[in-house]
Amino acid sequence: AQKVTQAQTEISVVEKEDVTLDCVYETRDTTYYLFWYKQPPSGELVFLIRRNSFDEQNEISGRYSWNFQKSTSSFNFTITASQVVDSAVYFCALYSGNTPLVFGKGTRLSVIA
Amino acid sequence: GAGVSQSPSNKVTEKGKDVELRCDPISGHTALYWYRQSLGQGLEFLIYFQGNSAPDKSGLPSDRFSAERTGGSVSTLTIQRTQQEDSAVYLCASSFPAVNTGELFFGEGSRLTVL
């Protein structure tokens, strides 16, 4: 069965601090994709990143970076120098082609000025 | 349209009434998904359409829930005899035919409150 666990329900940080959002996944498929989505207060989920299971190279995009480790089945997301606009609920998700996108329960990030 | 459009954005109804939620996907997207987001919960998959057919209805929580899609475009999610536990935000998403990338484009959701 596909499963995504985001153990952190809520995180609060002060602006300019770095923060890491954890994501652990379970799947028996060898080919799969991992995602992060951001849900700002407006409610619309916004796609942030997609990684496939064969590419463990970490990725950096501006203040965002992602650490994919198959050995620990984790796909963690780090925001460097957080800003108030980063406040949102962040969802990690898993797709293997056999089932629809499976989401974790999300982590609510609050960045305080 | 430019994005996935959902209506109504907010719906308050009395227990036992039927409701219809509408989703208008991005033009050209053949795959359409319905998810439910309850307070404090993640996104719960409900149903998926490829064109007008629904190969995966496994997430529908009960027979009070149904969905259809006509013309490969607009979809309607119907909840009959609503219950208080149906209160949630219902999110619709669409994607390109190459669904194997898994990237979905979401609407802003329809918030349903059952009194």
Coordinates of N, CA and C in Angstrom, one line a residue:
Chain A
A1 N 0.8 -1.2 0.0 CA 0.0 0.0 0.0 C 0.9 1.2 0.0
Q2 N 0.3 2.3 -0.6 CA 1.1 3.5 -0.6 C 0.7 4.3 0.6
K3 N 1.7 4.9 1.2 CA 1.5 5.7 2.4 C 2.5 6.9 2.5
V4 N 2.0 8.0 2.9 CA 2.9 9.1 3.1 C 2.7 9.7 4.6
T5 N 3.8 9.8 5.3 CA 3.7 10.3 6.7 C 4.4 11.6 6.9
Q6 N 3.7 12.5 7.3 CA 4.3 13.8 7.7 C 4.1 14.0 9.2
A7 N 5.1 13.6 10.0 CA 5.0 13.6 11.4 C 4.7 14.9 12.1
Q8 N 5.2 16.0 11.4 CA 5.1 17.3 12.0 C 3.7 17.9 11.6
T9 N 2.9 18.1 12.6 CA 1.5 18.7 12.3 C 1.6 20.2 12.1
E10 N 2.3 20.8 13.0 CA 2.5 22.3 13.0 C 3.9 22.7 13.4
I11 N 4.4 23.7 12.7 CA 5.8 24.2 13.0 C 5.7 25.7 13.0
S12 N 6.3 26.3 14.0 CA 6.4 27.8 14.0 C 7.8 28.2 14.1
V13 N 8.2 29.1 13.2 CA 9.6 29.6 13.2 C 9.5 31.1 13.1
V14 N 10.6 31.7 13.5 CA 10.7 33.2 13.4 C 11.4 33.5 12.0
E15 N 10.9 34.5 11.4 CA 11.4 34.9 10.1 C 12.9 34.9 10.1
K16 N 13.4 34.4 8.9 CA 14.9 34.2 8.6 C 15.5 32.9 9.2
E17 N 14.7 32.2 10.0 CA 15.2 30.9 10.4 C 15.1 29.9 9.3
D18 N 15.9 28.8 9.3 CA 15.7 27.7 8.4 C 14.8 26.7 9.0
V19 N 14.0 26.0 8.2 CA 13.1 25.0 8.7 C 13.1 23.9 7.7
T20 N 13.0 22.7 8.3 CA 12.9 21.4 7.5 C 11.6 20.7 7.8
L21 N 10.9 20.4 6.7 CA 9.6 19.6 6.8 C 9.9 18.2 6.4
D22 N 9.5 17.3 7.3 CA 9.9 15.9 7.1 C 8.8 15.1 6.3
C23 N 9.2 14.2 5.5 CA 8.3 13.3 4.8 C 8.9 11.9 4.7
V24 N 8.1 11.0 5.1 CA 8.5 9.6 5.0 C 7.4 8.8 4.2
Y25 N 7.8 8.0 3.2 CA 6.9 7.4 2.4 C 7.0 5.8 2.4
E26 N 6.0 5.1 2.0 CA 6.0 3.7 1.9 C 5.4 3.3 0.5
T27 N 6.1 2.4 -0.2 CA 5.6 1.9 -1.4 C 6.4 0.6 -1.8
R28 N 5.8 -0.3 -2.4 CA 6.5 -1.5 -2.9 C 6.9 -1.3 -4.4
D29 N 6.5 -0.3 -5.0 CA 6.8 -0.1 -6.4 C 8.3 0.4 -6.5
T30 N 8.9 0.1 -7.6 CA 10.3 0.5 -7.8 C 10.4 1.8 -8.5
T31 N 9.3 2.1 -9.3 CA 9.2 3.3 -10.0 C 8.1 4.2 -9.4
Y32 N 8.5 5.3 -8.9 CA 7.5 6.2 -8.3 C 8.0 7.6 -8.3
Y33 N 7.0 8.5 -8.0 CA 7.3 10.0 -8.0 C 7.0 10.6 -6.7
L34 N 7.7 11.5 -6.2 CA 7.5 12.2 -5.0 C 7.2 13.7 -5.2
F35 N 6.4 14.2 -4.5 CA 6.0 15.6 -4.7 C 5.9 16.4 -3.4
W36 N 6.0 17.7 -3.6 CA 5.6 18.6 -2.5 C 4.7 19.7 -3.1
Y37 N 3.6 19.9 -2.4 CA 2.7 20.9 -2.7 C 2.5 21.9 -1.6
K38 N 2.3 23.2 -1.9 CA 2.0 24.2 -0.9 C 0.6 24.7 -1.0
Q39 N -0.1 24.8 0.1 CA -1.4 25.3 0.2 C -1.5 26.5 1.0
P40 N -1.5 27.7 0.4 CA -1.5 29.0 1.1 C -2.9 29.2 1.6
P41 N -3.2 30.2 2.4 CA -4.5 30.5 3.0 C -5.6 30.5 1.9
S42 N -5.3 30.9 0.7 CA -6.3 30.9 -0.3 C -6.9 29.5 -0.6
G43 N -6.2 28.5 -0.3 CA -6.8 27.1 -0.4 C -6.3 26.4 -1.6
E44 N -5.8 27.0 -2.6 CA -5.4 26.3 -3.9 C -4.0 25.7 -3.7
L45 N -3.9 24.4 -3.9 CA -2.6 23.7 -3.8 C -1.7 24.1 -5.0
V46 N -0.5 24.4 -4.7 CA 0.5 24.8 -5.7 C 1.6 23.8 -5.7
F47 N 1.9 23.3 -6.9 CA 2.9 22.3 -7.1 C 4.3 23.0 -6.9
L48 N 5.1 22.3 -6.1 CA 6.5 22.8 -5.9 C 7.6 22.0 -6.6
I49 N 7.5 20.7 -6.4 CA 8.6 19.9 -7.0 C 8.1 18.4 -7.2
R50 N 8.7 17.8 -8.2 CA 8.5 16.4 -8.5 C 9.8 15.7 -8.6
R51 N 10.0 14.6 -8.0 CA 11.3 13.8 -8.2 C 10.9 12.4 -8.5
N52 N 11.6 11.7 -9.4 CA 11.4 10.3 -9.6 C 12.3 9.5 -8.8
S53 N 11.9 8.2 -8.7 CA 12.6 7.3 -7.8 C 14.0 7.0 -8.2
F54 N 14.4 7.3 -9.4 CA 15.7 6.9 -9.9 C 16.7 8.1 -9.8
D55 N 16.2 9.2 -9.3 CA 17.1 10.4 -9.2 C 17.1 10.9 -7.8
E56 N 18.2 10.5 -7.1 CA 18.4 10.9 -5.7 C 19.1 12.1 -5.5
Q57 N 19.5 12.7 -6.6 CA 20.2 14.0 -6.5 C 19.4 15.1 -5.8
N58 N 20.0 15.7 -4.8 CA 19.2 16.7 -4.1 C 19.1 17.9 -5.1
E59 N 18.0 18.7 -4.8 CA 17.7 19.8 -5.7 C 17.5 21.1 -4.8
I60 N 18.0 22.2 -5.4 CA 17.9 23.5 -4.8 C 17.2 24.4 -5.8
S61 N 16.2 25.2 -5.2 CA 15.6 26.2 -6.1 C 15.4 27.4 -5.2
G62 N 16.3 28.3 -5.3 CA 16.2 29.5 -4.5 C 16.4 29.2 -3.1
R63 N 15.4 29.5 -2.2 CA 15.5 29.3 -0.8 C 15.0 27.8 -0.5
Y64 N 14.5 27.1 -1.5 CA 14.0 25.8 -1.2 C 15.0 24.7 -1.6
S65 N 15.0 23.7 -0.8 CA 15.9 22.6 -1.2 C 15.2 21.3 -0.7
W66 N 15.5 20.2 -1.4 CA 14.9 18.9 -1.2 C 15.9 17.8 -1.0
N67 N 15.8 17.0 -0.1 CA 16.7 15.9 0.2 C 16.0 14.6 0.1
F68 N 16.3 13.9 -1.0 CA 15.7 12.6 -1.2 C 16.6 11.5 -0.9
Q69 N 16.2 10.6 0.1 CA 17.1 9.5 0.5 C 16.2 8.2 0.4
K70 N 16.5 7.3 -0.6 CA 15.8 6.1 -0.7 C 16.1 5.2 0.5
S71 N 17.3 5.2 1.0 CA 17.7 4.3 2.1 C 16.8 4.5 3.3
T72 N 16.3 5.7 3.5 CA 15.4 6.0 4.7 C 14.0 6.3 4.2
S73 N 13.7 6.1 2.9 CA 12.4 6.4 2.4 C 11.9 7.8 2.8
S74 N 12.8 8.8 2.6 CA 12.4 10.1 3.1 C 12.6 11.1 1.9
F75 N 11.8 12.2 2.0 CA 11.9 13.2 1.0 C 11.7 14.5 1.7
N76 N 12.7 15.0 2.4 CA 12.5 16.2 3.2 C 12.7 17.5 2.5
F77 N 12.0 18.5 3.0 CA 12.0 19.8 2.3 C 12.5 20.9 3.3
T78 N 13.5 21.7 2.9 CA 14.0 22.7 3.7 C 13.8 24.1 3.1
I79 N 13.4 25.0 3.9 CA 13.2 26.4 3.5 C 14.3 27.2 4.2
T80 N 15.2 27.8 3.5 CA 16.2 28.6 4.1 C 15.8 30.0 4.2
A81 N 16.2 30.7 5.3 CA 15.8 32.1 5.6 C 14.3 32.3 5.3
S82 N 13.5 31.6 6.1 CA 12.1 31.7 5.9 C 11.5 33.1 6.0
Q83 N 10.4 33.2 5.2 CA 9.7 34.5 5.2 C 8.3 34.3 5.5
V84 N 7.6 35.4 5.9 CA 6.2 35.3 6.3 C 5.4 34.7 5.2
V85 N 5.7 35.0 3.9 CA 5.0 34.5 2.8 C 5.1 33.0 2.6
D86 N 6.0 32.4 3.4 CA 6.1 30.9 3.3 C 5.1 30.2 4.2
S87 N 4.4 31.0 5.0 CA 3.4 30.4 5.9 C 2.3 29.8 5.0
A88 N 2.1 28.5 5.3 CA 1.1 27.7 4.5 C 1.1 26.3 5.1
V89 N 0.2 25.5 4.5 CA 0.3 24.0 4.8 C 1.0 23.4 3.6
Y90 N 2.0 22.5 3.9 CA 2.8 21.9 2.9 C 2.5 20.4 2.9
F91 N 2.2 19.9 1.7 CA 1.9 18.5 1.6 C 2.9 17.7 0.8
C92 N 3.3 16.6 1.3 CA 4.1 15.7 0.6 C 3.2 14.6 -0.1
A93 N 3.6 14.1 -1.3 CA 2.7 13.2 -1.9 C 3.5 12.2 -2.7
L94 N 2.9 11.0 -3.0 CA 3.5 9.9 -3.7 C 2.7 9.4 -4.8
Y95 N 3.3 9.1 -5.9 CA 2.5 8.6 -7.1 C 3.4 7.5 -7.7
S96 N 2.7 6.4 -8.0 CA 3.5 5.3 -8.6 C 2.9 4.8 -9.9
G97 N 1.9 5.5 -10.4 CA 1.3 5.1 -11.7 C 0.1 4.1 -11.6
N98 N 0.0 3.5 -10.4 CA -1.1 2.5 -10.2 C -2.2 3.0 -9.4
T99 N -1.9 4.0 -8.7 CA -3.0 4.7 -7.8 C -2.9 6.2 -8.0
P100 N -4.0 6.9 -7.6 CA -3.9 8.3 -7.7 C -2.9 8.8 -6.7
L101 N -2.6 10.1 -6.8 CA -1.6 10.7 -5.9 C -2.1 10.6 -4.5
V102 N -1.2 10.0 -3.6 CA -1.5 9.8 -2.2 C -0.7 10.9 -1.4
F103 N -1.5 11.6 -0.6 CA -1.0 12.7 0.1 C -0.8 12.4 1.6
G104 N 0.2 13.1 2.2 CA 0.3 13.0 3.7 C -0.7 14.0 4.2
K105 N -0.7 14.1 5.6 CA -1.7 14.9 6.2 C -1.3 16.4 6.3
G106 N -0.1 16.7 5.8 CA 0.3 18.1 5.8 C 1.0 18.6 7.0
T107 N 1.8 19.6 6.8 CA 2.5 20.3 7.9 C 2.1 21.8 7.8
R108 N 1.6 22.3 8.8 CA 1.2 23.7 8.8 C 2.4 24.5 9.3
L109 N 3.0 25.4 8.5 CA 4.1 26.2 8.8 C 3.7 27.6 9.0
S110 N 4.0 28.1 10.2 CA 3.8 29.5 10.5 C 5.1 30.2 10.7
V111 N 5.3 31.3 9.9 CA 6.5 32.1 10.0 C 6.2 33.4 10.6
I112 N 6.8 33.7 11.7 CA 6.4 34.9 12.5 C 7.4 36.0 12.2
A113 N 6.9 37.2 11.9 CA 7.8 38.3 11.7 C 8.5 38.8 12.9
Chain B
G1 N -10.3 27.4 -19.5 CA -10.0 28.6 -18.6 C -8.5 28.5 -18.2
A2 N -8.1 29.5 -17.5 CA -6.7 29.6 -17.1 C -6.4 28.6 -16.0
G3 N -7.3 28.3 -15.2 CA -7.1 27.3 -14.1 C -8.3 26.5 -13.9
V4 N -8.2 25.6 -12.9 CA -9.3 24.8 -12.5 C -10.3 25.6 -11.7
S5 N -11.6 25.6 -12.2 CA -12.6 26.4 -11.6 C -13.6 25.5 -10.8
Q6 N -13.9 25.9 -9.6 CA -14.9 25.1 -8.8 C -16.0 26.0 -8.3
S7 N -17.2 25.4 -8.3 CA -18.3 26.2 -7.7 C -19.3 25.3 -7.0
P8 N -20.0 25.7 -6.0 CA -19.8 27.0 -5.3 C -18.5 27.0 -4.5
S9 N -18.0 28.2 -4.2 CA -16.8 28.2 -3.3 C -17.2 27.9 -1.9
N10 N -18.4 28.2 -1.5 CA -18.9 27.9 -0.2 C -20.4 27.4 -0.3
K11 N -20.7 26.4 0.5 CA -22.1 25.9 0.5 C -22.4 25.5 1.9
V12 N -23.5 26.0 2.4 CA -24.0 25.6 3.7 C -25.4 25.0 3.5
T13 N -25.5 23.8 4.0 CA -26.8 23.1 3.8 C -27.2 22.4 5.0
E14 N -28.5 22.0 5.0 CA -29.0 21.3 6.2 C -28.8 19.8 6.0
K15 N -28.6 19.1 7.1 CA -28.5 17.7 7.1 C -29.7 17.0 6.4
G16 N -29.4 16.1 5.5 CA -30.4 15.4 4.8 C -30.6 15.9 3.4
K17 N -30.1 17.1 3.1 CA -30.3 17.7 1.7 C -29.3 17.2 0.8
D18 N -29.5 17.3 -0.5 CA -28.6 16.9 -1.5 C -27.8 18.1 -2.0
V19 N -26.5 17.9 -2.3 CA -25.7 19.0 -2.8 C -25.0 18.6 -4.1
E20 N -24.7 19.5 -4.9 CA -23.9 19.3 -6.1 C -22.8 20.3 -6.2
L21 N -21.6 19.7 -6.4 CA -20.4 20.6 -6.5 C -19.8 20.4 -7.9
R22 N -19.4 21.5 -8.5 CA -19.0 21.5 -9.9 C -17.5 21.8 -10.1
C23 N -16.9 21.2 -11.1 CA -15.5 21.4 -11.4 C -15.4 21.6 -12.9
D24 N -14.7 22.6 -13.2 CA -14.4 22.9 -14.6 C -12.9 22.8 -14.8
P25 N -12.3 21.8 -15.4 CA -10.9 21.6 -15.4 C -10.2 22.5 -16.4
I26 N -8.9 22.5 -16.4 CA -8.1 23.2 -17.4 C -8.4 22.6 -18.8
S27 N -8.6 23.5 -19.8 CA -8.9 23.0 -21.1 C -7.8 22.1 -21.6
G28 N -8.1 21.0 -22.2 CA -7.1 20.0 -22.7 C -6.7 19.0 -21.7
H29 N -7.1 19.1 -20.4 CA -6.7 18.1 -19.4 C -7.8 17.0 -19.5
T30 N -7.3 15.8 -19.7 CA -8.3 14.7 -19.8 C -8.5 14.0 -18.5
A31 N -7.6 14.1 -17.6 CA -7.7 13.5 -16.3 C -8.3 14.5 -15.3
L32 N -9.2 14.0 -14.5 CA -9.8 14.9 -13.5 C -10.0 14.1 -12.2
Y33 N -9.7 14.7 -11.0 CA -9.7 14.1 -9.7 C -10.5 14.9 -8.8
W34 N -11.2 14.2 -7.8 CA -11.8 14.8 -6.7 C -11.1 14.3 -5.4
Y35 N -10.8 15.2 -4.6 CA -10.3 14.9 -3.2 C -11.1 15.6 -2.2
R36 N -11.0 15.1 -1.0 CA -11.7 15.8 0.1 C -10.7 16.1 1.2
Q37 N -10.8 17.3 1.8 CA -9.9 17.7 2.8 C -10.7 18.1 4.0
S38 N -10.7 17.3 5.0 CA -11.4 17.6 6.3 C -10.4 18.3 7.2
L39 N -11.0 19.0 8.2 CA -10.2 19.8 9.1 C -9.2 18.9 9.8
G40 N -7.9 19.3 9.7 CA -6.8 18.6 10.3 C -6.4 17.3 9.6
Q41 N -7.0 17.0 8.5 CA -6.7 15.8 7.8 C -6.0 16.2 6.5
G42 N -5.4 15.2 5.9 CA -4.8 15.4 4.6 C -5.8 15.3 3.5
L43 N -5.4 15.1 2.3 CA -6.3 15.0 1.2 C -6.7 13.6 1.0
E44 N -7.9 13.4 1.0 CA -8.5 12.0 0.8 C -9.0 11.9 -0.6
F45 N -8.5 10.9 -1.3 CA -8.9 10.7 -2.7 C -10.3 10.1 -2.7
L46 N -11.1 10.7 -3.6 CA -12.5 10.2 -3.8 C -12.7 9.5 -5.1
I47 N -12.4 10.1 -6.2 CA -12.6 9.5 -7.5 C -11.8 10.2 -8.6
Y48 N -11.5 9.4 -9.7 CA -10.7 9.8 -10.7 C -11.3 9.5 -12.1
F49 N -11.3 10.5 -13.0 CA -11.8 10.3 -14.3 C -10.7 10.4 -15.4
Q50 N -10.8 9.6 -16.3 CA -10.0 9.7 -17.5 C -11.0 9.8 -18.7
G51 N -11.0 11.0 -19.2 CA -12.1 11.3 -20.2 C -13.4 11.3 -19.4
N52 N -14.4 10.6 -19.9 CA -15.7 10.5 -19.2 C -15.9 9.3 -18.3
S53 N -14.9 8.4 -18.3 CA -15.0 7.2 -17.6 C -14.2 7.3 -16.2
A54 N -14.7 6.6 -15.3 CA -14.1 6.6 -13.9 C -13.5 5.3 -13.6
P55 N -12.2 5.1 -14.0 CA -11.5 3.8 -13.7 C -11.3 3.5 -12.2
D56 N -11.4 4.6 -11.4 CA -11.1 4.4 -10.0 C -12.1 5.2 -9.1
K57 N -13.0 4.4 -8.5 CA -14.0 5.0 -7.7 C -13.8 4.6 -6.2
S58 N -12.6 4.0 -6.0 CA -12.4 3.4 -4.7 C -12.5 4.3 -3.5
G59 N -12.3 5.6 -3.7 CA -12.3 6.5 -2.6 C -13.7 7.0 -2.1
L60 N -14.7 6.8 -2.9 CA -16.0 7.3 -2.5 C -16.4 6.7 -1.2
P61 N -16.7 7.5 -0.2 CA -16.9 7.0 1.2 C -18.2 6.2 1.4
S62 N -19.2 6.5 0.6 CA -20.5 5.7 0.7 C -21.2 5.9 -0.6
D63 N -22.4 5.1 -0.7 CA -23.2 5.2 -1.9 C -24.0 6.5 -2.0
R64 N -23.8 7.4 -1.0 CA -24.5 8.7 -1.1 C -23.7 9.6 -2.0
F65 N -22.4 9.2 -2.2 CA -21.5 10.0 -3.1 C -21.5 9.4 -4.5
S66 N -21.6 10.3 -5.5 CA -21.5 9.9 -6.9 C -20.9 11.1 -7.6
A67 N -20.3 10.8 -8.8 CA -19.8 11.8 -9.6 C -19.9 11.4 -11.1
E68 N -20.0 12.4 -11.9 CA -20.1 12.2 -13.3 C -19.3 13.3 -14.0
R69 N -18.9 12.9 -15.3 CA -18.2 13.9 -16.1 C -18.7 13.7 -17.5
T70 N -19.1 14.8 -18.1 CA -19.7 14.7 -19.5 C -18.8 15.6 -20.4
G71 N -18.8 15.1 -21.6 CA -18.0 15.8 -22.7 C -16.5 15.9 -22.4
G72 N -16.1 15.0 -21.5 CA -14.7 15.1 -21.1 C -14.2 16.3 -20.5
S73 N -15.2 17.1 -20.0 CA -14.8 18.4 -19.4 C -15.3 18.5 -18.0
V74 N -16.4 19.2 -17.8 CA -17.0 19.5 -16.5 C -17.4 18.3 -15.8
S75 N -17.1 18.3 -14.4 CA -17.5 17.2 -13.6 C -18.4 17.7 -12.5
T76 N -19.3 16.8 -12.0 CA -20.2 17.2 -10.9 C -20.1 16.1 -9.9
L77 N -19.8 16.5 -8.6 CA -19.8 15.6 -7.5 C -21.1 15.8 -6.7
T78 N -21.9 14.8 -6.6 CA -23.2 14.9 -5.9 C -23.1 14.1 -4.6
I79 N -23.6 14.7 -3.5 CA -23.7 14.1 -2.2 C -25.2 14.1 -1.8
Q80 N -25.7 12.9 -1.7 CA -27.1 12.8 -1.3 C -27.3 12.7 0.2
R81 N -28.4 13.2 0.7 CA -28.7 13.0 2.1 C -27.5 13.4 3.0
T82 N -27.0 14.6 2.8 CA -25.8 15.0 3.5 C -25.9 14.8 5.0
Q83 N -24.7 14.4 5.5 CA -24.5 14.2 6.9 C -23.5 15.2 7.4
Q84 N -23.4 15.5 8.7 CA -22.5 16.4 9.3 C -21.1 16.0 9.0
E85 N -20.8 14.7 8.9 CA -19.4 14.3 8.7 C -19.0 14.6 7.2
D86 N -19.9 15.0 6.4 CA -19.5 15.3 5.0 C -18.9 16.7 4.9
S87 N -19.0 17.5 6.0 CA -18.4 18.8 6.0 C -17.0 18.7 5.8
A88 N -16.5 19.5 4.8 CA -15.1 19.4 4.3 C -14.9 20.4 3.2
V89 N -13.7 20.5 2.8 CA -13.4 21.2 1.5 C -13.2 20.1 0.4
Y90 N -13.9 20.3 -0.6 CA -13.8 19.3 -1.7 C -13.0 20.0 -2.9
L91 N -11.9 19.3 -3.1 CA -10.9 19.8 -4.1 C -11.0 19.1 -5.4
C92 N -10.9 19.8 -6.5 CA -10.9 19.2 -7.8 C -9.5 19.5 -8.4
A93 N -9.0 18.5 -9.2 CA -7.7 18.7 -9.8 C -7.8 18.1 -11.2
S94 N -7.0 18.6 -12.1 CA -6.9 18.0 -13.4 C -5.5 17.9 -13.9
S95 N -5.2 17.1 -14.9 CA -3.9 16.9 -15.3 C -3.9 16.6 -16.8
F96 N -2.7 16.7 -17.4 CA -2.5 16.4 -18.8 C -2.7 14.9 -19.1
P97 N -2.9 14.5 -20.3 CA -3.0 13.1 -20.6 C -1.9 12.2 -20.1
A98 N -0.7 12.8 -20.1 CA 0.4 12.0 -19.6 C 0.4 12.0 -18.1
V99 N -0.6 11.2 -17.5 CA -0.8 11.2 -16.1 C 0.3 10.7 -15.3
N100 N 1.2 9.9 -16.0 CA 2.3 9.3 -15.3 C 3.3 10.2 -14.6
T101 N 3.1 11.5 -14.9 CA 4.0 12.4 -14.2 C 3.4 12.7 -12.8
G102 N 2.1 12.5 -12.7 CA 1.4 12.7 -11.4 C 1.2 14.2 -11.0
E103 N 1.6 15.1 -11.8 CA 1.5 16.5 -11.4 C 0.0 17.0 -11.6
L104 N -0.6 17.4 -10.6 CA -2.0 17.8 -10.6 C -2.1 19.3 -10.5
F105 N -3.1 19.9 -11.1 CA -3.4 21.3 -11.0 C -4.8 21.4 -10.3
F106 N -4.7 22.1 -9.1 CA -5.9 22.1 -8.3 C -6.7 23.4 -8.4
G107 N -8.0 23.3 -8.1 CA -8.9 24.4 -7.9 C -8.8 24.9 -6.5
E108 N -9.5 25.9 -6.2 CA -9.5 26.5 -4.8 C -10.5 25.8 -3.9
G109 N -11.2 24.9 -4.4 CA -12.1 24.0 -3.5 C -13.5 24.6 -3.3
S110 N -14.3 23.7 -2.9 CA -15.7 24.0 -2.5 C -15.8 23.6 -1.0
R111 N -16.1 24.6 -0.2 CA -16.2 24.4 1.3 C -17.6 24.0 1.6
L112 N -17.9 22.8 2.0 CA -19.2 22.4 2.4 C -19.4 22.3 3.9
T113 N -20.4 22.9 4.3 CA -20.8 22.9 5.8 C -22.2 22.3 5.9
V114 N -22.3 21.2 6.6 CA -23.6 20.6 6.8 C -24.0 20.8 8.2
L115 N -25.1 21.5 8.4 CA -25.6 21.9 9.7 C -26.5 20.8 10.4

